[in-house]
Structures are given as structure tokens and as C-alpha cells.
Amino acid sequence: TLGTGVGGGIVFNGKVWNGFHGVGSEIGHMILELDGEPCTCGRKGCWEAYGSATALIRQGRRAALAHPESPLARCGDALTAKDVFDAADGGDETAQAVLAQYYVYVAAGVTDLVNILGPEMVLIGGGISRQPVLLEHLRSAYEALYTARPFSAYMVGLPRTEIVACHYGSEANQVGALSAYQLAFHC
């Protein structure tokens, strides 16, 4: 889920995986950049600090300060992730550059998950997942990162992980929590 943070859930063989201590799947706190952006967890460089909607807003605000001619600058402190997408859709090069980097950040985390877990599918939820251009650009950035690996030649012909938008969008976390509850208690 790309929202205030980067949230996740891992399902193995139809069951939610919570890890040894019961708090597994904190995917937003994988490190993308050592000593990078501060994260709400207290560490620096977490995927959440680069790939959340909150991070996109921060990146948009920084770009607006550096480019006062951009429509992003008119939003001031009220800038939202949707504003960045709208400005990019309207042809603003500053917003387009912010989104291009954002897609790489999100794709880097997805690539790490695919490398570690080898999932059949990665579902992207949260309000940002409703942006029509997100999946196209995210898939492209993911393919560039995933196929750039020196050992990617052995992956030829193997099934590919699908990256799709979650049907429930910004409600995905509530639906996932309910599903986990139902799985745990066989409701």
C-alpha cells in the first residue's frame, strides 16, 4: 500500500505470514539508501521514506522550491500526491521529473521483494494506485531494474511476477486486515 507509509502483507499458500514474532511484513522499512531520508520508524533510508505518498509530497515540495515556475509551487504546503500527478499530466517537466524518480524508488522496493520472495504477484494499493499512469511507469521502471541484473539470463523462460493495482485501492489495508482476521479465525 502506497499511502502515508509503505505497508504490506505477505500471503504464502493462502495464509498471511506474520513472521517469527508476529510482526513480519514490515516491507516499508527495507533500506533503499544507507543514511538516506529520515523515516518515521527512526531509521534512515527506508523504502517508506522514498516510495510512500508522503515521500512523493516531500519530493514535490522540494522540486517546487527549486522550480518556482512549476505549478507545484502554487500549491505550497497544501501540495498533495495527486497534485504532482496532475501537474505531470498537464505537461509540467518538474512534476514529470519528480514522478520519474518516484517510480524508480517504488520499483526498487518491488524488485527487492521479488528477488527475496519470488512472488506470483505484487498488488499495489493505496490512493496512488488509482492514478492511471502509475502501473505503466512502475512496470517499466521495475523491468529496467529487474532485467539489469547480471544473473537475469537464467530467468529467461520462467514465469514473471505480475504487478497489478489492488481492486480495493485506498481501502486495501482494511480489506486485507479483515481477510487476515478471517483466515486466522476461520470466519
PDB file of C-alpha atoms in Angstrom:
ATOM      1  CA  THR A   1       0.000   0.000   0.000  1.00  0.00           C
ATOM      2  CA  LEU A   2       1.440   3.343  -1.065  1.00  0.00           C
ATOM      3  CA  GLY A   3      -0.057   5.862   1.316  1.00  0.00           C
ATOM      4  CA  THR A   4       1.133   7.670   4.399  1.00  0.00           C
ATOM      5  CA  GLY A   5       3.697   4.889   4.557  1.00  0.00           C
ATOM      6  CA  VAL A   6       4.503   1.768   2.570  1.00  0.00           C
ATOM      7  CA  GLY A   7       2.530  -1.097   4.027  1.00  0.00           C
ATOM      8  CA  GLY A   8       2.473  -4.713   3.057  1.00  0.00           C
ATOM      9  CA  GLY A   9       1.201  -8.144   3.676  1.00  0.00           C
ATOM     10  CA  ILE A  10       2.662 -11.431   2.542  1.00  0.00           C
ATOM     11  CA  VAL A  11       0.436 -14.394   1.756  1.00  0.00           C
ATOM     12  CA  PHE A  12       2.048 -17.863   1.479  1.00  0.00           C
ATOM     13  CA  ASN A  13      -0.113 -20.804   0.459  1.00  0.00           C
ATOM     14  CA  GLY A  14      -3.298 -18.893   1.248  1.00  0.00           C
ATOM     15  CA  LYS A  15      -2.167 -17.846   4.715  1.00  0.00           C
ATOM     16  CA  VAL A  16      -0.996 -14.464   5.951  1.00  0.00           C
ATOM     17  CA  TRP A  17       2.655 -14.656   7.009  1.00  0.00           C
ATOM     18  CA  ASN A  18       3.436 -12.686  10.167  1.00  0.00           C
ATOM     19  CA  GLY A  19       6.955 -13.890  10.851  1.00  0.00           C
ATOM     20  CA  PHE A  20       8.501 -15.459  13.943  1.00  0.00           C
ATOM     21  CA  HIS A  21       7.476 -12.612  16.282  1.00  0.00           C
ATOM     22  CA  GLY A  22       4.095 -11.963  14.688  1.00  0.00           C
ATOM     23  CA  VAL A  23       5.037  -8.588  13.218  1.00  0.00           C
ATOM     24  CA  GLY A  24       6.586  -9.615   9.901  1.00  0.00           C
ATOM     25  CA  SER A  25       5.916  -7.976   6.549  1.00  0.00           C
ATOM     26  CA  GLU A  26       7.206  -4.525   7.510  1.00  0.00           C
ATOM     27  CA  ILE A  27       8.271  -4.115   3.894  1.00  0.00           C
ATOM     28  CA  GLY A  28       8.336  -0.331   4.034  1.00  0.00           C
ATOM     29  CA  HIS A  29      11.348  -0.489   6.293  1.00  0.00           C
ATOM     30  CA  MET A  30      13.750  -2.195   3.914  1.00  0.00           C
ATOM     31  CA  ILE A  31      16.703   0.129   3.419  1.00  0.00           C
ATOM     32  CA  LEU A  32      16.980   1.647  -0.055  1.00  0.00           C
ATOM     33  CA  GLU A  33      19.753   4.084   0.785  1.00  0.00           C
ATOM     34  CA  LEU A  34      22.073   3.912   3.785  1.00  0.00           C
ATOM     35  CA  ASP A  35      21.931   7.157   5.763  1.00  0.00           C
ATOM     36  CA  GLY A  36      19.220   8.403   3.395  1.00  0.00           C
ATOM     37  CA  GLU A  37      15.987  10.249   4.137  1.00  0.00           C
ATOM     38  CA  PRO A  38      14.759  10.052   7.747  1.00  0.00           C
ATOM     39  CA  CYS A  39      11.916   7.591   8.235  1.00  0.00           C
ATOM     40  CA  THR A  40       9.096   7.704  10.773  1.00  0.00           C
ATOM     41  CA  CYS A  41      10.475   4.466  12.268  1.00  0.00           C
ATOM     42  CA  GLY A  42      13.600   6.317  13.404  1.00  0.00           C
ATOM     43  CA  ARG A  43      15.952   4.825  10.830  1.00  0.00           C
ATOM     44  CA  LYS A  44      17.201   6.436   7.647  1.00  0.00           C
ATOM     45  CA  GLY A  45      16.833   5.388   4.033  1.00  0.00           C
ATOM     46  CA  CYS A  46      13.782   3.120   4.352  1.00  0.00           C
ATOM     47  CA  TRP A  47      11.698   2.354   1.261  1.00  0.00           C
ATOM     48  CA  GLU A  48       8.823   4.162   3.001  1.00  0.00           C
ATOM     49  CA  ALA A  49      10.884   7.361   3.079  1.00  0.00           C
ATOM     50  CA  TYR A  50      11.124   7.220  -0.733  1.00  0.00           C
ATOM     51  CA  GLY A  51       8.109   5.286  -2.015  1.00  0.00           C
ATOM     52  CA  SER A  52       5.140   6.437   0.084  1.00  0.00           C
ATOM     53  CA  ALA A  53       2.649   9.126  -0.913  1.00  0.00           C
ATOM     54  CA  THR A  54       4.128  11.176   1.933  1.00  0.00           C
ATOM     55  CA  ALA A  55       7.558  10.857   0.314  1.00  0.00           C
ATOM     56  CA  LEU A  56       6.148  11.891  -3.070  1.00  0.00           C
ATOM     57  CA  ILE A  57       4.664  15.007  -1.473  1.00  0.00           C
ATOM     58  CA  ARG A  58       8.024  15.845   0.138  1.00  0.00           C
ATOM     59  CA  GLN A  59       9.795  15.296  -3.190  1.00  0.00           C
ATOM     60  CA  GLY A  60       7.206  17.514  -4.924  1.00  0.00           C
ATOM     61  CA  ARG A  61       7.649  20.298  -2.370  1.00  0.00           C
ATOM     62  CA  ARG A  62      11.423  20.221  -2.768  1.00  0.00           C
ATOM     63  CA  ALA A  63      11.058  20.410  -6.536  1.00  0.00           C
ATOM     64  CA  ALA A  64       8.607  23.306  -6.185  1.00  0.00           C
ATOM     65  CA  LEU A  65      11.132  25.259  -4.122  1.00  0.00           C
ATOM     66  CA  ALA A  66      13.819  24.659  -6.733  1.00  0.00           C
ATOM     67  CA  HIS A  67      11.432  25.485  -9.620  1.00  0.00           C
ATOM     68  CA  PRO A  68       9.068  28.309  -8.588  1.00  0.00           C
ATOM     69  CA  GLU A  69       7.733  28.443 -12.166  1.00  0.00           C
ATOM     70  CA  SER A  70       6.233  24.970 -11.748  1.00  0.00           C
ATOM     71  CA  PRO A  71       2.515  24.619 -10.973  1.00  0.00           C
ATOM     72  CA  LEU A  72       3.661  22.626  -7.953  1.00  0.00           C
ATOM     73  CA  ALA A  73       4.902  25.862  -6.383  1.00  0.00           C
ATOM     74  CA  ARG A  74       1.381  27.327  -6.423  1.00  0.00           C
ATOM     75  CA  CYS A  75       0.185  24.534  -4.120  1.00  0.00           C
ATOM     76  CA  GLY A  76       2.531  25.483  -1.303  1.00  0.00           C
ATOM     77  CA  ASP A  77       2.126  23.421   1.868  1.00  0.00           C
ATOM     78  CA  ALA A  78      -1.214  22.096   0.585  1.00  0.00           C
ATOM     79  CA  LEU A  79       0.543  20.066  -2.150  1.00  0.00           C
ATOM     80  CA  THR A  80      -0.794  16.519  -2.478  1.00  0.00           C
ATOM     81  CA  ALA A  81       0.427  13.468  -4.362  1.00  0.00           C
ATOM     82  CA  LYS A  82      -2.492  13.972  -6.755  1.00  0.00           C
ATOM     83  CA  ASP A  83      -1.212  17.494  -7.476  1.00  0.00           C
ATOM     84  CA  VAL A  84       2.096  16.012  -8.609  1.00  0.00           C
ATOM     85  CA  PHE A  85       0.319  13.564 -10.928  1.00  0.00           C
ATOM     86  CA  ASP A  86      -1.997  16.311 -12.249  1.00  0.00           C
ATOM     87  CA  ALA A  87       0.877  18.703 -12.939  1.00  0.00           C
ATOM     88  CA  ALA A  88       2.818  15.962 -14.723  1.00  0.00           C
ATOM     89  CA  ASP A  89      -0.274  15.067 -16.754  1.00  0.00           C
ATOM     90  CA  GLY A  90      -0.555  18.764 -17.653  1.00  0.00           C
ATOM     91  CA  GLY A  91       2.959  18.709 -19.113  1.00  0.00           C
ATOM     92  CA  ASP A  92       4.939  20.195 -16.218  1.00  0.00           C
ATOM     93  CA  GLU A  93       8.509  18.958 -16.616  1.00  0.00           C
ATOM     94  CA  THR A  94       9.314  19.455 -12.928  1.00  0.00           C
ATOM     95  CA  ALA A  95       6.459  17.193 -11.854  1.00  0.00           C
ATOM     96  CA  GLN A  96       7.359  14.682 -14.573  1.00  0.00           C
ATOM     97  CA  ALA A  97      10.929  14.526 -13.254  1.00  0.00           C
ATOM     98  CA  VAL A  98       9.689  14.042  -9.675  1.00  0.00           C
ATOM     99  CA  LEU A  99       7.446  11.172 -10.786  1.00  0.00           C
ATOM    100  CA  ALA A 100      10.161   9.569 -12.903  1.00  0.00           C
ATOM    101  CA  GLN A 101      12.403   9.338  -9.816  1.00  0.00           C
ATOM    102  CA  TYR A 102       9.468   8.248  -7.630  1.00  0.00           C
ATOM    103  CA  TYR A 103       8.708   5.334  -9.980  1.00  0.00           C
ATOM    104  CA  VAL A 104      12.316   4.183  -9.667  1.00  0.00           C
ATOM    105  CA  TYR A 105      12.094   4.303  -5.855  1.00  0.00           C
ATOM    106  CA  VAL A 106       8.885   2.265  -5.815  1.00  0.00           C
ATOM    107  CA  ALA A 107      10.267  -0.157  -8.406  1.00  0.00           C
ATOM    108  CA  ALA A 108      13.463  -0.635  -6.364  1.00  0.00           C
ATOM    109  CA  GLY A 109      11.456  -1.861  -3.392  1.00  0.00           C
ATOM    110  CA  VAL A 110       9.285  -4.085  -5.580  1.00  0.00           C
ATOM    111  CA  THR A 111      12.415  -5.533  -7.196  1.00  0.00           C
ATOM    112  CA  ASP A 112      13.856  -6.340  -3.770  1.00  0.00           C
ATOM    113  CA  LEU A 113      10.617  -8.102  -2.781  1.00  0.00           C
ATOM    114  CA  VAL A 114      10.631 -10.105  -5.996  1.00  0.00           C
ATOM    115  CA  ASN A 115      14.287 -11.060  -5.512  1.00  0.00           C
ATOM    116  CA  ILE A 116      13.716 -12.136  -1.909  1.00  0.00           C
ATOM    117  CA  LEU A 117      10.288 -13.759  -2.116  1.00  0.00           C
ATOM    118  CA  GLY A 118       9.750 -14.642  -5.775  1.00  0.00           C
ATOM    119  CA  PRO A 119       6.016 -13.902  -5.561  1.00  0.00           C
ATOM    120  CA  GLU A 120       3.453 -14.725  -8.198  1.00  0.00           C
ATOM    121  CA  MET A 121       2.002 -11.246  -7.888  1.00  0.00           C
ATOM    122  CA  VAL A 122       2.631  -7.847  -6.295  1.00  0.00           C
ATOM    123  CA  LEU A 123      -0.561  -5.897  -5.638  1.00  0.00           C
ATOM    124  CA  ILE A 124      -0.238  -2.116  -5.398  1.00  0.00           C
ATOM    125  CA  GLY A 125      -2.869  -0.417  -3.248  1.00  0.00           C
ATOM    126  CA  GLY A 126      -3.412   2.948  -1.633  1.00  0.00           C
ATOM    127  CA  GLY A 127      -4.761   6.144  -3.128  1.00  0.00           C
ATOM    128  CA  ILE A 128      -1.834   6.455  -5.535  1.00  0.00           C
ATOM    129  CA  SER A 129      -2.738   3.104  -7.097  1.00  0.00           C
ATOM    130  CA  ARG A 130      -5.756   4.784  -8.707  1.00  0.00           C
ATOM    131  CA  GLN A 131      -3.536   7.015 -10.847  1.00  0.00           C
ATOM    132  CA  PRO A 132      -3.926   5.716 -14.424  1.00  0.00           C
ATOM    133  CA  VAL A 133      -0.245   6.152 -15.319  1.00  0.00           C
ATOM    134  CA  LEU A 134       1.224   4.563 -12.189  1.00  0.00           C
ATOM    135  CA  LEU A 135       1.298   0.922 -13.225  1.00  0.00           C
ATOM    136  CA  GLU A 136       2.645   1.578 -16.714  1.00  0.00           C
ATOM    137  CA  HIS A 137       5.591   3.587 -15.393  1.00  0.00           C
ATOM    138  CA  LEU A 138       6.122   1.364 -12.357  1.00  0.00           C
ATOM    139  CA  ARG A 139       6.263  -1.764 -14.513  1.00  0.00           C
ATOM    140  CA  SER A 140       8.702  -0.084 -16.880  1.00  0.00           C
ATOM    141  CA  ALA A 141      10.996   1.015 -14.031  1.00  0.00           C
ATOM    142  CA  TYR A 142      10.745  -2.458 -12.470  1.00  0.00           C
ATOM    143  CA  GLU A 143      11.655  -4.181 -15.753  1.00  0.00           C
ATOM    144  CA  ALA A 144      14.695  -1.914 -16.149  1.00  0.00           C
ATOM    145  CA  LEU A 145      15.895  -2.755 -12.626  1.00  0.00           C
ATOM    146  CA  TYR A 146      14.975  -6.432 -12.699  1.00  0.00           C
ATOM    147  CA  THR A 147      16.489  -7.269 -16.087  1.00  0.00           C
ATOM    148  CA  ALA A 148      19.651  -5.256 -15.406  1.00  0.00           C
ATOM    149  CA  ARG A 149      20.885  -7.959 -13.053  1.00  0.00           C
ATOM    150  CA  PRO A 150      23.911  -9.881 -14.355  1.00  0.00           C
ATOM    151  CA  PHE A 151      22.261 -13.187 -13.480  1.00  0.00           C
ATOM    152  CA  SER A 152      18.931 -12.327 -15.156  1.00  0.00           C
ATOM    153  CA  ALA A 153      19.841 -14.617 -18.075  1.00  0.00           C
ATOM    154  CA  TYR A 154      18.926 -17.678 -16.027  1.00  0.00           C
ATOM    155  CA  MET A 155      15.426 -16.206 -15.515  1.00  0.00           C
ATOM    156  CA  VAL A 156      14.599 -16.409 -19.234  1.00  0.00           C
ATOM    157  CA  GLY A 157      11.506 -18.520 -19.780  1.00  0.00           C
ATOM    158  CA  LEU A 158      10.494 -18.581 -16.101  1.00  0.00           C
ATOM    159  CA  PRO A 159       7.107 -17.154 -15.062  1.00  0.00           C
ATOM    160  CA  ARG A 160       7.189 -13.415 -14.385  1.00  0.00           C
ATOM    161  CA  THR A 161       5.825 -11.714 -11.304  1.00  0.00           C
ATOM    162  CA  GLU A 162       2.754  -9.670 -12.152  1.00  0.00           C
ATOM    163  CA  ILE A 163       2.433  -6.115 -10.825  1.00  0.00           C
ATOM    164  CA  VAL A 164      -1.198  -5.079 -10.626  1.00  0.00           C
ATOM    165  CA  ALA A 165      -3.326  -2.441  -8.939  1.00  0.00           C
ATOM    166  CA  CYS A 166      -5.306  -3.693  -5.992  1.00  0.00           C
ATOM    167  CA  HIS A 167      -9.014  -3.732  -6.727  1.00  0.00           C
ATOM    168  CA  TYR A 168      -9.708  -2.001  -3.418  1.00  0.00           C
ATOM    169  CA  GLY A 169      -7.285   0.930  -3.888  1.00  0.00           C
ATOM    170  CA  SER A 170      -7.056   3.020  -0.722  1.00  0.00           C
ATOM    171  CA  GLU A 171      -9.290   0.566   1.169  1.00  0.00           C
ATOM    172  CA  ALA A 172      -6.864  -2.314   0.552  1.00  0.00           C
ATOM    173  CA  ASN A 173      -5.437  -2.280   4.071  1.00  0.00           C
ATOM    174  CA  GLN A 174      -8.876  -2.635   5.688  1.00  0.00           C
ATOM    175  CA  VAL A 175      -9.869  -5.451   3.331  1.00  0.00           C
ATOM    176  CA  GLY A 176      -6.512  -7.168   3.911  1.00  0.00           C
ATOM    177  CA  ALA A 177      -6.850  -6.898   7.681  1.00  0.00           C
ATOM    178  CA  LEU A 178     -10.349  -8.375   7.534  1.00  0.00           C
ATOM    179  CA  SER A 179      -9.126 -11.196   5.305  1.00  0.00           C
ATOM    180  CA  ALA A 180      -6.253 -11.917   7.697  1.00  0.00           C
ATOM    181  CA  TYR A 181      -8.678 -11.997  10.610  1.00  0.00           C
ATOM    182  CA  GLN A 182     -10.967 -14.355   8.725  1.00  0.00           C
ATOM    183  CA  LEU A 183      -8.048 -16.636   7.805  1.00  0.00           C
ATOM    184  CA  ALA A 184      -6.757 -16.678  11.371  1.00  0.00           C
ATOM    185  CA  PHE A 185     -10.136 -17.414  12.942  1.00  0.00           C
ATOM    186  CA  HIS A 186     -11.686 -19.359  10.044  1.00  0.00           C
ATOM    187  CA  CYS A 187     -14.673 -16.965   9.864  1.00  0.00           C
TER     188      CYS A 187
END
